[in-house]
Tab-separated table of C-alpha atoms in Angstrom:
chain	number	residue	atom	x	y	z
A	14	MET	CA	12.090	29.315	-23.532
A	15	SER	CA	10.727	26.243	-25.379
A	16	GLU	CA	7.136	25.863	-26.470
A	17	THR	CA	4.337	25.330	-23.962
A	18	LEU	CA	3.610	21.806	-22.731
A	19	ARG	CA	-0.164	21.451	-22.948
A	20	ILE	CA	-1.914	19.491	-20.210
A	21	GLY	CA	-5.359	17.899	-19.985
A	22	ILE	CA	-6.676	16.809	-16.585
A	23	ALA	CA	-9.347	14.078	-16.495
A	24	GLY	CA	-10.993	14.182	-13.079
A	25	LEU	CA	-11.372	17.239	-10.838
A	26	GLY	CA	-11.935	15.648	-7.463
A	27	THR	CA	-9.724	16.338	-4.455
A	28	VAL	CA	-6.487	15.443	-6.222
A	29	GLY	CA	-7.444	16.938	-9.578
A	30	ALA	CA	-8.413	20.269	-8.026
A	31	GLY	CA	-5.272	20.152	-5.876
A	32	THR	CA	-3.112	19.555	-8.937
A	33	LEU	CA	-4.646	22.465	-10.831
A	34	HIS	CA	-4.241	24.699	-7.769
A	35	LEU	CA	-0.562	23.730	-7.441
A	36	LEU	CA	0.123	24.362	-11.125
A	37	ASN	CA	-1.532	27.781	-10.911
A	38	THR	CA	0.246	28.711	-7.671
A	39	HIS	CA	3.726	27.743	-8.898
A	40	TYR	CA	3.327	28.497	-12.592
A	41	GLU	CA	6.463	30.653	-12.824
A	42	LEU	CA	8.567	28.393	-10.598
A	43	ILE	CA	7.640	25.295	-12.585
A	44	ALA	CA	8.329	27.051	-15.892
A	45	GLN	CA	11.796	28.018	-14.641
A	46	ARG	CA	12.564	24.480	-13.515
A	47	CYS	CA	11.286	22.957	-16.765
A	48	GLY	CA	12.716	25.533	-19.129
A	49	ARG	CA	9.280	25.842	-20.728
A	50	PRO	CA	5.743	26.852	-19.731
A	51	VAL	CA	3.490	24.080	-18.423
A	52	LEU	CA	-0.151	24.968	-18.912
A	53	VAL	CA	-3.444	23.207	-18.279
A	54	THR	CA	-5.492	23.795	-21.418
A	55	ALA	CA	-8.333	21.295	-20.954
A	56	VAL	CA	-10.217	19.533	-18.162
A	57	SER	CA	-12.958	16.958	-17.800
A	58	ALA	CA	-15.208	16.096	-14.858
A	59	ARG	CA	-18.741	14.857	-14.244
A	60	ASP	CA	-20.224	18.127	-12.963
A	61	ARG	CA	-19.344	21.306	-14.814
A	62	ARG	CA	-21.370	23.463	-12.397
A	63	LYS	CA	-19.686	22.339	-9.186
A	64	ASP	CA	-17.788	25.089	-7.336
A	65	ARG	CA	-14.224	23.859	-6.924
A	66	GLY	CA	-12.727	27.195	-5.939
A	67	LEU	CA	-10.900	27.335	-9.282
A	68	ASN	CA	-11.131	29.657	-12.268
A	69	LEU	CA	-11.736	27.409	-15.264
A	70	GLU	CA	-12.705	30.111	-17.765
A	71	ALA	CA	-9.454	29.849	-19.728
A	72	VAL	CA	-9.528	26.063	-20.217
A	73	ARG	CA	-11.560	23.927	-22.600
A	74	TRP	CA	-14.159	21.677	-20.940
A	75	PHE	CA	-14.714	18.092	-22.082
A	76	ASP	CA	-17.788	16.234	-20.896
A	77	ASP	CA	-16.179	13.057	-22.239
A	78	PRO	CA	-12.736	12.349	-20.702
A	79	VAL	CA	-11.910	9.865	-23.467
A	80	ALA	CA	-12.394	12.648	-26.014
A	81	LEU	CA	-9.990	14.754	-23.967
A	82	ALA	CA	-7.454	11.911	-24.060
A	83	GLY	CA	-7.671	11.815	-27.842
A	84	ASP	CA	-7.494	15.556	-28.453
A	85	PRO	CA	-4.504	16.398	-30.714
A	86	GLU	CA	-3.967	19.728	-28.945
A	87	ILE	CA	-3.004	18.039	-25.666
A	88	ASP	CA	0.517	16.713	-25.001
A	89	VAL	CA	0.073	15.136	-21.550
A	90	VAL	CA	-3.035	13.567	-20.022
A	91	ILE	CA	-3.312	13.481	-16.224
A	92	GLU	CA	-5.772	10.720	-15.297
A	93	LEU	CA	-7.313	11.317	-11.851
A	94	ILE	CA	-10.656	9.563	-12.270
A	95	GLY	CA	-9.789	6.376	-10.404
A	96	GLY	CA	-10.896	2.767	-10.674
A	97	ALA	CA	-9.075	-0.220	-12.121
A	98	ASP	CA	-11.232	-0.451	-15.235
A	99	GLY	CA	-13.890	1.506	-17.059
A	100	VAL	CA	-13.384	5.061	-18.215
A	101	ALA	CA	-10.079	5.590	-16.386
A	102	LYS	CA	-8.450	2.681	-18.209
A	103	GLU	CA	-9.981	3.833	-21.504
A	104	VAL	CA	-8.548	7.319	-20.965
A	105	ALA	CA	-5.059	5.917	-20.328
A	106	GLU	CA	-5.186	3.519	-23.269
A	107	THR	CA	-6.485	6.192	-25.658
A	108	ALA	CA	-3.817	8.679	-24.665
A	109	LEU	CA	-0.929	6.187	-24.791
A	110	THR	CA	-2.030	4.729	-28.128
A	111	GLY	CA	-2.051	8.258	-29.517
A	112	GLY	CA	1.510	8.860	-28.289
A	113	LYS	CA	0.470	11.159	-25.431
A	114	HIS	CA	2.238	10.929	-22.106
A	115	VAL	CA	0.065	9.804	-19.197
A	116	ILE	CA	0.387	10.669	-15.508
A	117	THR	CA	-1.906	8.905	-13.062
A	118	ALA	CA	-2.557	8.557	-9.333
A	119	ASN	CA	-4.627	5.438	-10.029
A	120	LYS	CA	-3.034	2.637	-8.002
A	121	ALA	CA	-5.776	0.122	-8.840
A	122	MET	CA	-5.349	0.599	-12.595
A	123	ILE	CA	-1.559	0.238	-12.430
A	124	ALA	CA	-1.777	-2.780	-10.099
A	125	HIS	CA	-4.202	-4.610	-12.399
A	126	HIS	CA	-3.115	-3.382	-15.841
A	127	GLY	CA	0.344	-1.869	-15.356
A	128	THR	CA	2.200	-4.396	-17.494
A	129	ASP	CA	-0.151	-3.979	-20.473
A	130	LEU	CA	-0.132	-0.192	-20.155
A	131	ALA	CA	3.677	-0.185	-19.970
A	132	ARG	CA	3.839	-2.161	-23.215
A	133	ARG	CA	1.375	0.234	-24.856
A	134	ALA	CA	3.472	3.230	-23.741
A	135	GLU	CA	6.653	1.629	-25.068
A	136	GLU	CA	5.068	0.872	-28.452
A	137	SER	CA	3.954	4.476	-28.948
A	138	GLY	CA	7.026	6.137	-27.472
A	139	ALA	CA	5.014	7.718	-24.654
A	140	VAL	CA	5.746	7.928	-20.930
A	141	LEU	CA	3.515	6.392	-18.262
A	142	SER	CA	4.201	7.941	-14.846
A	143	TYR	CA	2.531	7.050	-11.537
A	144	GLU	CA	4.491	8.519	-8.608
A	145	ALA	CA	1.232	9.676	-7.016
A	146	ALA	CA	-0.228	6.149	-7.076
A	147	VAL	CA	1.993	4.932	-4.227
A	148	CYS	CA	2.210	6.691	-0.866
A	149	GLY	CA	1.206	10.195	-1.943
A	150	GLY	CA	3.946	12.734	-1.426
A	151	ILE	CA	6.733	10.234	-0.638
A	152	PRO	CA	8.913	9.904	-3.778
A	153	VAL	CA	9.222	6.138	-3.447
A	154	ILE	CA	8.805	5.405	-7.178
A	155	LYS	CA	11.566	7.839	-8.104
A	156	SER	CA	13.741	6.408	-5.335
A	157	LEU	CA	13.432	2.833	-6.605
A	158	ARG	CA	13.547	3.639	-10.316
A	159	GLU	CA	16.362	6.200	-10.187
A	160	GLY	CA	18.078	6.734	-6.839
A	161	LEU	CA	18.570	3.015	-6.157
A	162	ALA	CA	18.959	1.923	-9.778
A	163	ALA	CA	22.524	0.669	-9.148
A	164	ASN	CA	21.353	-1.749	-6.447
A	165	ALA	CA	19.881	-5.228	-6.512
A	166	ILE	CA	16.815	-4.856	-4.291
A	167	SER	CA	16.214	-7.768	-1.928
A	168	ALA	CA	13.111	-6.434	-0.191
A	169	VAL	CA	10.675	-3.542	-0.153
A	170	TYR	CA	8.148	-3.185	2.637
A	171	GLY	CA	6.277	-0.619	4.624
A	172	ILE	CA	3.195	1.066	6.005
A	173	MET	CA	1.232	1.827	2.861
A	174	ASN	CA	-2.173	2.800	4.213
A	175	GLY	CA	-2.582	5.790	6.513
A	176	THR	CA	-6.114	4.916	7.636
A	177	SER	CA	-5.067	1.550	9.045
A	178	ASN	CA	-1.956	3.029	10.619
A	179	PHE	CA	-4.035	5.724	12.321
A	180	ILE	CA	-6.464	3.134	13.691
A	181	LEU	CA	-3.733	0.866	15.065
A	182	SER	CA	-1.874	3.844	16.574
A	183	GLN	CA	-5.022	5.098	18.292
A	184	MET	CA	-5.956	1.639	19.550
A	185	ARG	CA	-2.546	1.381	21.207
A	186	ASP	CA	-2.593	4.897	22.671
A	187	THR	CA	-6.165	4.777	23.995
A	188	GLY	CA	-6.925	1.102	24.601
A	189	ARG	CA	-10.100	1.375	22.502
A	190	GLU	CA	-11.329	-1.296	20.119
A	191	PHE	CA	-11.211	-1.257	16.323
A	192	SER	CA	-14.855	-0.319	15.725
A	193	GLU	CA	-14.721	2.709	18.022
A	194	VAL	CA	-11.493	4.075	16.546
A	195	LEU	CA	-12.793	3.465	13.018
A	196	GLN	CA	-15.759	5.733	13.776
A	197	GLU	CA	-13.343	8.439	14.933
A	198	ALA	CA	-11.283	8.038	11.737
A	199	GLN	CA	-14.454	8.470	9.680
A	200	LYS	CA	-15.412	11.635	11.568
A	201	LEU	CA	-11.919	13.056	10.986
A	202	GLY	CA	-12.067	12.248	7.277
A	203	TYR	CA	-9.295	9.640	7.451
A	204	ALA	CA	-11.657	6.771	6.582
A	205	GLU	CA	-14.400	6.487	4.002
A	206	ALA	CA	-18.015	5.669	4.843
A	207	ASP	CA	-17.178	2.222	3.459
A	208	PRO	CA	-13.662	1.657	4.831
A	209	SER	CA	-13.170	-1.822	3.361
A	210	PHE	CA	-10.604	-0.790	0.762
A	211	ASP	CA	-8.322	0.550	3.512
A	212	VAL	CA	-8.878	-1.633	6.573
A	213	ASP	CA	-9.116	-4.921	4.649
A	214	GLY	CA	-5.705	-4.361	3.067
A	215	TYR	CA	-6.605	-3.856	-0.605
A	216	ASP	CA	-5.260	-0.311	-0.876
A	217	ALA	CA	-1.903	-1.413	0.518
A	218	ALA	CA	-1.944	-4.478	-1.748
A	219	HIS	CA	-2.310	-2.350	-4.880
A	220	LYS	CA	0.670	-0.263	-3.825
A	221	LEU	CA	2.768	-3.297	-2.928
A	222	ALA	CA	2.116	-4.970	-6.292
A	223	ILE	CA	3.436	-1.851	-8.027
A	224	LEU	CA	6.521	-1.587	-5.825
A	225	ALA	CA	7.324	-5.281	-6.226
A	226	ALA	CA	7.212	-4.996	-10.027
A	227	LEU	CA	9.475	-1.974	-9.908
A	228	ALA	CA	11.923	-3.419	-7.370
A	229	PHE	CA	12.284	-6.828	-9.017
A	230	ASN	CA	11.938	-6.017	-12.750
A	231	ALA	CA	8.843	-8.191	-12.859
A	232	GLU	CA	5.386	-8.058	-14.387
A	233	VAL	CA	2.780	-6.660	-12.006
A	234	ASP	CA	1.135	-9.593	-10.217
A	235	TYR	CA	-1.622	-8.279	-7.963
A	236	ASP	CA	-3.735	-11.433	-8.181
A	237	SER	CA	-1.092	-13.554	-6.428
A	238	LEU	CA	-0.835	-11.302	-3.364
A	239	HIS	CA	-1.788	-12.633	0.069
A	240	VAL	CA	-4.018	-9.969	1.669
A	241	GLU	CA	-5.364	-9.623	5.222
A	242	GLY	CA	-6.711	-6.539	6.987
A	243	ILE	CA	-6.881	-5.284	10.561
A	244	ARG	CA	-10.510	-5.909	11.557
A	245	GLU	CA	-9.557	-8.867	13.772
A	246	VAL	CA	-6.841	-7.019	15.719
A	247	THR	CA	-8.059	-6.299	19.265
A	248	SER	CA	-6.903	-4.051	22.082
A	249	VAL	CA	-5.921	-7.226	23.959
A	250	ASP	CA	-3.522	-8.210	21.169
A	251	ILE	CA	-2.051	-4.721	21.051
A	252	ALA	CA	-1.500	-4.733	24.845
A	253	PHE	CA	0.187	-8.149	24.733
A	254	ALA	CA	2.358	-7.005	21.832
A	255	GLU	CA	3.549	-4.019	23.872
A	256	GLU	CA	4.277	-6.241	26.857
A	257	LEU	CA	6.360	-8.548	24.665
A	258	GLY	CA	8.297	-5.626	23.156
A	259	TYR	CA	6.438	-5.378	19.845
A	260	ARG	CA	4.061	-3.100	17.979
A	261	ILE	CA	1.404	-4.164	15.514
A	262	LYS	CA	1.433	-2.563	12.059
A	263	LEU	CA	-0.323	-3.349	8.797
A	264	LEU	CA	2.600	-3.904	6.434
A	265	GLY	CA	3.010	-4.675	2.782
A	266	ILE	CA	6.092	-6.859	2.295
A	267	ALA	CA	7.737	-8.006	-0.932
A	268	LYS	CA	10.915	-10.096	-0.893
A	269	ARG	CA	12.934	-12.297	-3.194
A	270	VAL	CA	12.805	-15.843	-1.796
A	271	ASP	CA	14.604	-18.692	-3.584
A	272	GLY	CA	14.118	-17.131	-7.005
A	273	LYS	CA	10.470	-16.290	-6.376
A	274	ILE	CA	8.776	-13.095	-5.193
A	275	SER	CA	6.901	-13.189	-1.889
A	276	GLN	CA	4.142	-10.549	-1.781
A	277	ARG	CA	1.908	-10.202	1.260
A	278	VAL	CA	-0.139	-7.632	3.167
A	279	HIS	CA	-1.193	-8.424	6.736
A	280	PRO	CA	-0.859	-7.267	10.353
A	281	VAL	CA	2.694	-7.747	11.589
A	282	MET	CA	4.355	-7.612	15.004
A	283	VAL	CA	7.666	-5.746	14.803
A	284	LYS	CA	10.103	-4.918	17.582
A	285	ARG	CA	9.484	-1.472	19.095
A	286	ASN	CA	13.042	-0.300	18.363
A	287	VAL	CA	12.684	-0.869	14.598
A	288	PRO	CA	12.223	2.506	12.835
A	289	ILE	CA	9.048	1.504	11.026
A	290	ALA	CA	7.416	0.578	14.354
A	291	ASN	CA	7.535	4.254	15.298
A	292	VAL	CA	5.750	5.619	12.229
A	293	GLU	CA	2.475	6.834	13.683
A	294	GLY	CA	-0.872	8.333	12.735
A	295	VAL	CA	-1.800	8.678	9.067
A	296	ASN	CA	1.796	8.677	7.840
A	297	ASN	CA	3.156	6.136	5.395
A	298	ALA	CA	6.689	4.740	5.304
A	299	VAL	CA	8.505	2.511	2.828
A	300	VAL	CA	11.813	0.678	3.314
A	301	ALA	CA	13.933	-0.547	0.408
A	302	GLU	CA	16.883	-2.857	1.000
A	303	GLY	CA	19.645	-2.609	-1.607
A	304	ASP	CA	22.795	-4.696	-1.721
A	305	PHE	CA	25.136	-1.685	-1.867
A	306	VAL	CA	23.154	1.051	-0.130
A	307	GLY	CA	21.661	-0.994	2.703
A	308	SER	CA	18.278	-0.135	4.207
A	309	ILE	CA	16.625	3.154	3.188
A	310	LEU	CA	13.434	4.419	4.865
A	311	SER	CA	11.220	7.098	3.339
A	312	GLU	CA	8.410	8.514	5.483
A	313	GLY	CA	5.731	11.150	5.019
A	314	ALA	CA	2.162	11.976	4.099
A	315	GLY	CA	0.673	9.174	2.041
A	316	ALA	CA	-2.534	10.858	0.920
A	317	GLY	CA	-4.359	14.183	0.678
A	318	ALA	CA	-4.720	16.813	-1.997
A	319	GLY	CA	-1.392	18.562	-1.400
A	320	PRO	CA	0.991	15.582	-1.137
A	321	THR	CA	-0.643	13.698	-4.002
A	322	ALA	CA	-0.713	16.768	-6.255
A	323	SER	CA	2.964	17.291	-5.444
A	324	ALA	CA	3.723	13.802	-6.775
A	325	VAL	CA	1.605	14.336	-9.905
A	326	VAL	CA	3.395	17.575	-10.748
A	327	ALA	CA	6.825	16.049	-10.042
A	328	ASP	CA	6.082	13.539	-12.821
A	329	LEU	CA	4.892	16.365	-15.044
A	330	ILE	CA	8.128	18.295	-14.501
A	331	ASP	CA	10.176	15.236	-15.498
A	332	ILE	CA	8.202	14.953	-18.743
A	333	ALA	CA	8.582	18.683	-19.429
A	334	ARG	CA	12.348	18.333	-18.925
A	335	GLY	CA	12.476	15.541	-21.478
A	336	ILE	CA	13.218	12.745	-19.004
A	337	ARG	CA	12.080	9.420	-20.466
A	338	LEU	CA	12.259	6.322	-18.264
A	339	PRO	CA	10.756	2.843	-18.701
A	340	THR	CA	7.555	2.422	-16.723
A	341	PHE	CA	8.981	-0.251	-14.410
A	342	ALA	CA	12.688	0.663	-14.618
A	343	VAL	CA	13.430	-1.734	-17.503
A	344	PRO	CA	11.823	-2.006	-20.939
A	345	ALA	CA	8.439	-3.728	-20.811
A	346	SER	CA	9.814	-6.496	-23.030
A	347	ALA	CA	12.421	-7.259	-20.347
A	348	LEU	CA	9.989	-7.637	-17.442
A	349	GLU	CA	10.190	-11.108	-15.946
A	350	ALA	CA	7.090	-13.283	-15.816
A	351	ALA	CA	5.807	-13.210	-12.249
A	352	ARG	CA	6.886	-16.183	-10.113
A	353	THR	CA	5.163	-15.665	-6.784
A	354	ALA	CA	6.078	-17.658	-3.685
A	355	PRO	CA	2.915	-19.211	-2.177
A	356	MET	CA	1.977	-17.980	1.285
A	357	ALA	CA	2.237	-21.557	2.574
A	358	GLU	CA	6.010	-21.303	1.990
A	359	HIS	CA	6.393	-18.232	4.212
A	360	GLU	CA	8.749	-18.792	7.117
A	361	GLY	CA	8.725	-16.695	10.274
A	362	GLY	CA	7.685	-16.377	13.894
A	363	TYR	CA	4.072	-16.233	15.067
A	364	TYR	CA	2.019	-14.752	17.885
A	365	LEU	CA	-0.967	-16.848	18.991
A	366	ARG	CA	-3.647	-15.791	21.465
A	367	LEU	CA	-5.988	-18.511	22.653
A	368	MET	CA	-9.039	-18.178	24.877
A	369	CYS	CA	-9.007	-21.377	26.920
A	370	LEU	CA	-10.807	-22.941	29.838
A	371	ASP	CA	-8.605	-22.820	32.926
A	372	ARG	CA	-8.255	-26.512	33.694
A	373	PRO	CA	-5.461	-29.112	33.814
A	374	GLY	CA	-4.139	-30.456	30.537
A	375	VAL	CA	-5.114	-27.552	28.308
A	376	ILE	CA	-1.579	-26.256	27.780
A	377	ALA	CA	-0.378	-29.811	27.212
A	378	GLY	CA	-2.895	-30.213	24.384
A	379	VAL	CA	-1.803	-26.975	22.744
A	380	ALA	CA	1.872	-27.918	23.150
A	381	ALA	CA	1.201	-31.288	21.546
A	382	ALA	CA	-0.385	-29.623	18.492
A	383	LEU	CA	2.641	-27.379	18.085
A	384	ARG	CA	5.018	-30.324	18.568
A	385	ASP	CA	3.158	-32.400	15.992
A	386	HIS	CA	3.816	-29.696	13.400
A	387	ASP	CA	7.473	-29.041	14.295
A	388	ILE	CA	6.804	-25.662	15.907
A	389	SER	CA	9.048	-24.491	18.757
A	390	VAL	CA	7.657	-22.192	21.466
A	391	GLU	CA	9.615	-19.041	22.313
A	392	THR	CA	7.380	-17.537	25.046
A	393	LEU	CA	4.172	-18.541	26.805
A	394	VAL	CA	2.060	-16.172	28.928
A	395	GLN	CA	-1.109	-17.058	30.824
A	396	ARG	CA	-3.125	-14.345	32.559
A	397	GLY	CA	-5.283	-14.884	35.659
A	398	ARG	CA	-7.662	-17.693	36.446
A	399	GLY	CA	-11.135	-18.283	35.078
A	400	PRO	CA	-13.616	-18.827	37.917
A	401	GLY	CA	-16.837	-20.558	36.987
A	402	GLY	CA	-15.509	-21.900	33.714
A	403	GLU	CA	-14.622	-18.515	32.202
A	404	ALA	CA	-11.993	-18.419	29.480
A	405	VAL	CA	-8.532	-17.003	30.105
A	406	PRO	CA	-6.067	-15.736	27.489
A	407	VAL	CA	-3.004	-17.824	26.704
A	408	VAL	CA	-0.393	-16.096	24.550
A	409	ILE	CA	2.348	-17.972	22.714
A	410	THR	CA	5.109	-16.719	20.456
A	411	THR	CA	7.013	-19.176	18.322
A	412	HIS	CA	10.394	-19.495	16.730
A	413	GLU	CA	10.514	-19.442	12.939
A	414	THR	CA	8.367	-22.042	11.227
A	415	LEU	CA	6.595	-22.580	7.930
A	416	GLU	CA	3.148	-21.078	7.372
A	417	SER	CA	1.929	-24.512	6.291
A	418	ASN	CA	3.051	-25.977	9.635
A	419	MET	CA	1.271	-23.221	11.531
A	420	ARG	CA	-1.954	-23.754	9.595
A	421	GLY	CA	-1.892	-27.439	10.489
A	422	ALA	CA	-1.268	-26.698	14.161
A	423	LEU	CA	-4.058	-24.111	14.273
A	424	ALA	CA	-6.573	-26.586	12.895
A	425	GLN	CA	-5.559	-29.072	15.613
A	426	ILE	CA	-5.683	-26.414	18.365
A	427	GLU	CA	-9.074	-25.105	17.278
A	428	ALA	CA	-10.485	-28.620	17.566
A	429	LEU	CA	-9.541	-28.808	21.259
A	430	GLU	CA	-12.632	-28.727	23.484
A	431	ALA	CA	-11.035	-26.323	25.944
A	432	VAL	CA	-10.229	-23.699	23.255
A	433	LEU	CA	-13.381	-21.593	23.115
A	434	GLU	CA	-12.608	-19.200	20.249
A	435	PRO	CA	-10.664	-19.420	16.984
A	436	PRO	CA	-7.017	-18.575	17.754
A	437	ARG	CA	-5.866	-15.050	16.982
A	438	VAL	CA	-2.721	-15.187	14.854
A	439	ILE	CA	-0.312	-12.370	13.971
A	440	ARG	CA	2.928	-12.961	12.135
A	441	ILE	CA	6.168	-11.706	13.650
A	442	GLU	CA	8.624	-10.059	11.264
A	443	THR	CA	12.318	-9.471	11.912
A	444	PHE	CA	13.875	-6.578	10.013
């Protein structure tokens, strides 16, 4: 058997401890599959005294993770600190510059600095692997980079945040509002005390930026993403969506459009019979559309110690086997400069919910605004009557139109005296 591959882990939080536990549990199995021993020889974390349920007596402890990354007795650095910048980025840069392979679960770092890190890895002959950064235990990176390598990818999209998917699923099943279900998600450990990263779409956006770069041989372009979260989705919208044959999901969607890349994260109404509409709870799911293979859906646990550690160690096994792949499927020098399609150029259907006074002429005013911006109505639903000047919901779905047209119509509708609240808008996606 070949010589031992020596591993240093920077960060012993949930994923770091899970990774070390997996490597200890399957030490013999992994050695057999790699043809060589894989051994953690060094670790670094903020609190040496914390009880992690692990025996760390046989490993060297580094108080400074950057020093660990530069240690000549380590072959592979696993960065599990997190954060786009700061010490995590310094750890990755130090290791790659020194020719050490780097494995990370750090989606923010790859989304913001992936192109530069890929170039650094290429210059030093090292490998930068990040399977665990996107959708936990689902091997979506390996699928795009290897399994679908013979295909031209036209689109990649999916449910990329389990917290938001859990909240929307529970809102539909129970009829409760966002704030109430969010509190439940926090009690269950599915949402952080500050849930902004998840429910405002940023977590999914980081993952989508990575997948888009990989799918389209492009530089990572997080800053051009259009991002919306789910805070404004109400139980009323979810009920209307069901009535109209749709479900509401927070999706990340990347497509090639007229030579540009469209990247967007926002709530979407999808038909109930579409497979991704039936992915529930905290699960993630990603669909890739290839010209020869068609549409491929991968579904599973998108977070947690076990699934994420599984992805980390899968990358480690590839490195131990001697597998060397470009970071984003092609050499960094061949990555295309990002050409992102502006959101105003998006074309699709729309769901509008208006709260209007129930009096003559209101619908005519709304219809005129849509007409003035070349928007065709597909369905119109009005519920009940509003005694005493109370508002009633009016729901409209449209045929495909440009986002810029819809924005103009919304400004005109919102100015109508009889429309009492800003219109609720959810884009309709046809897959």
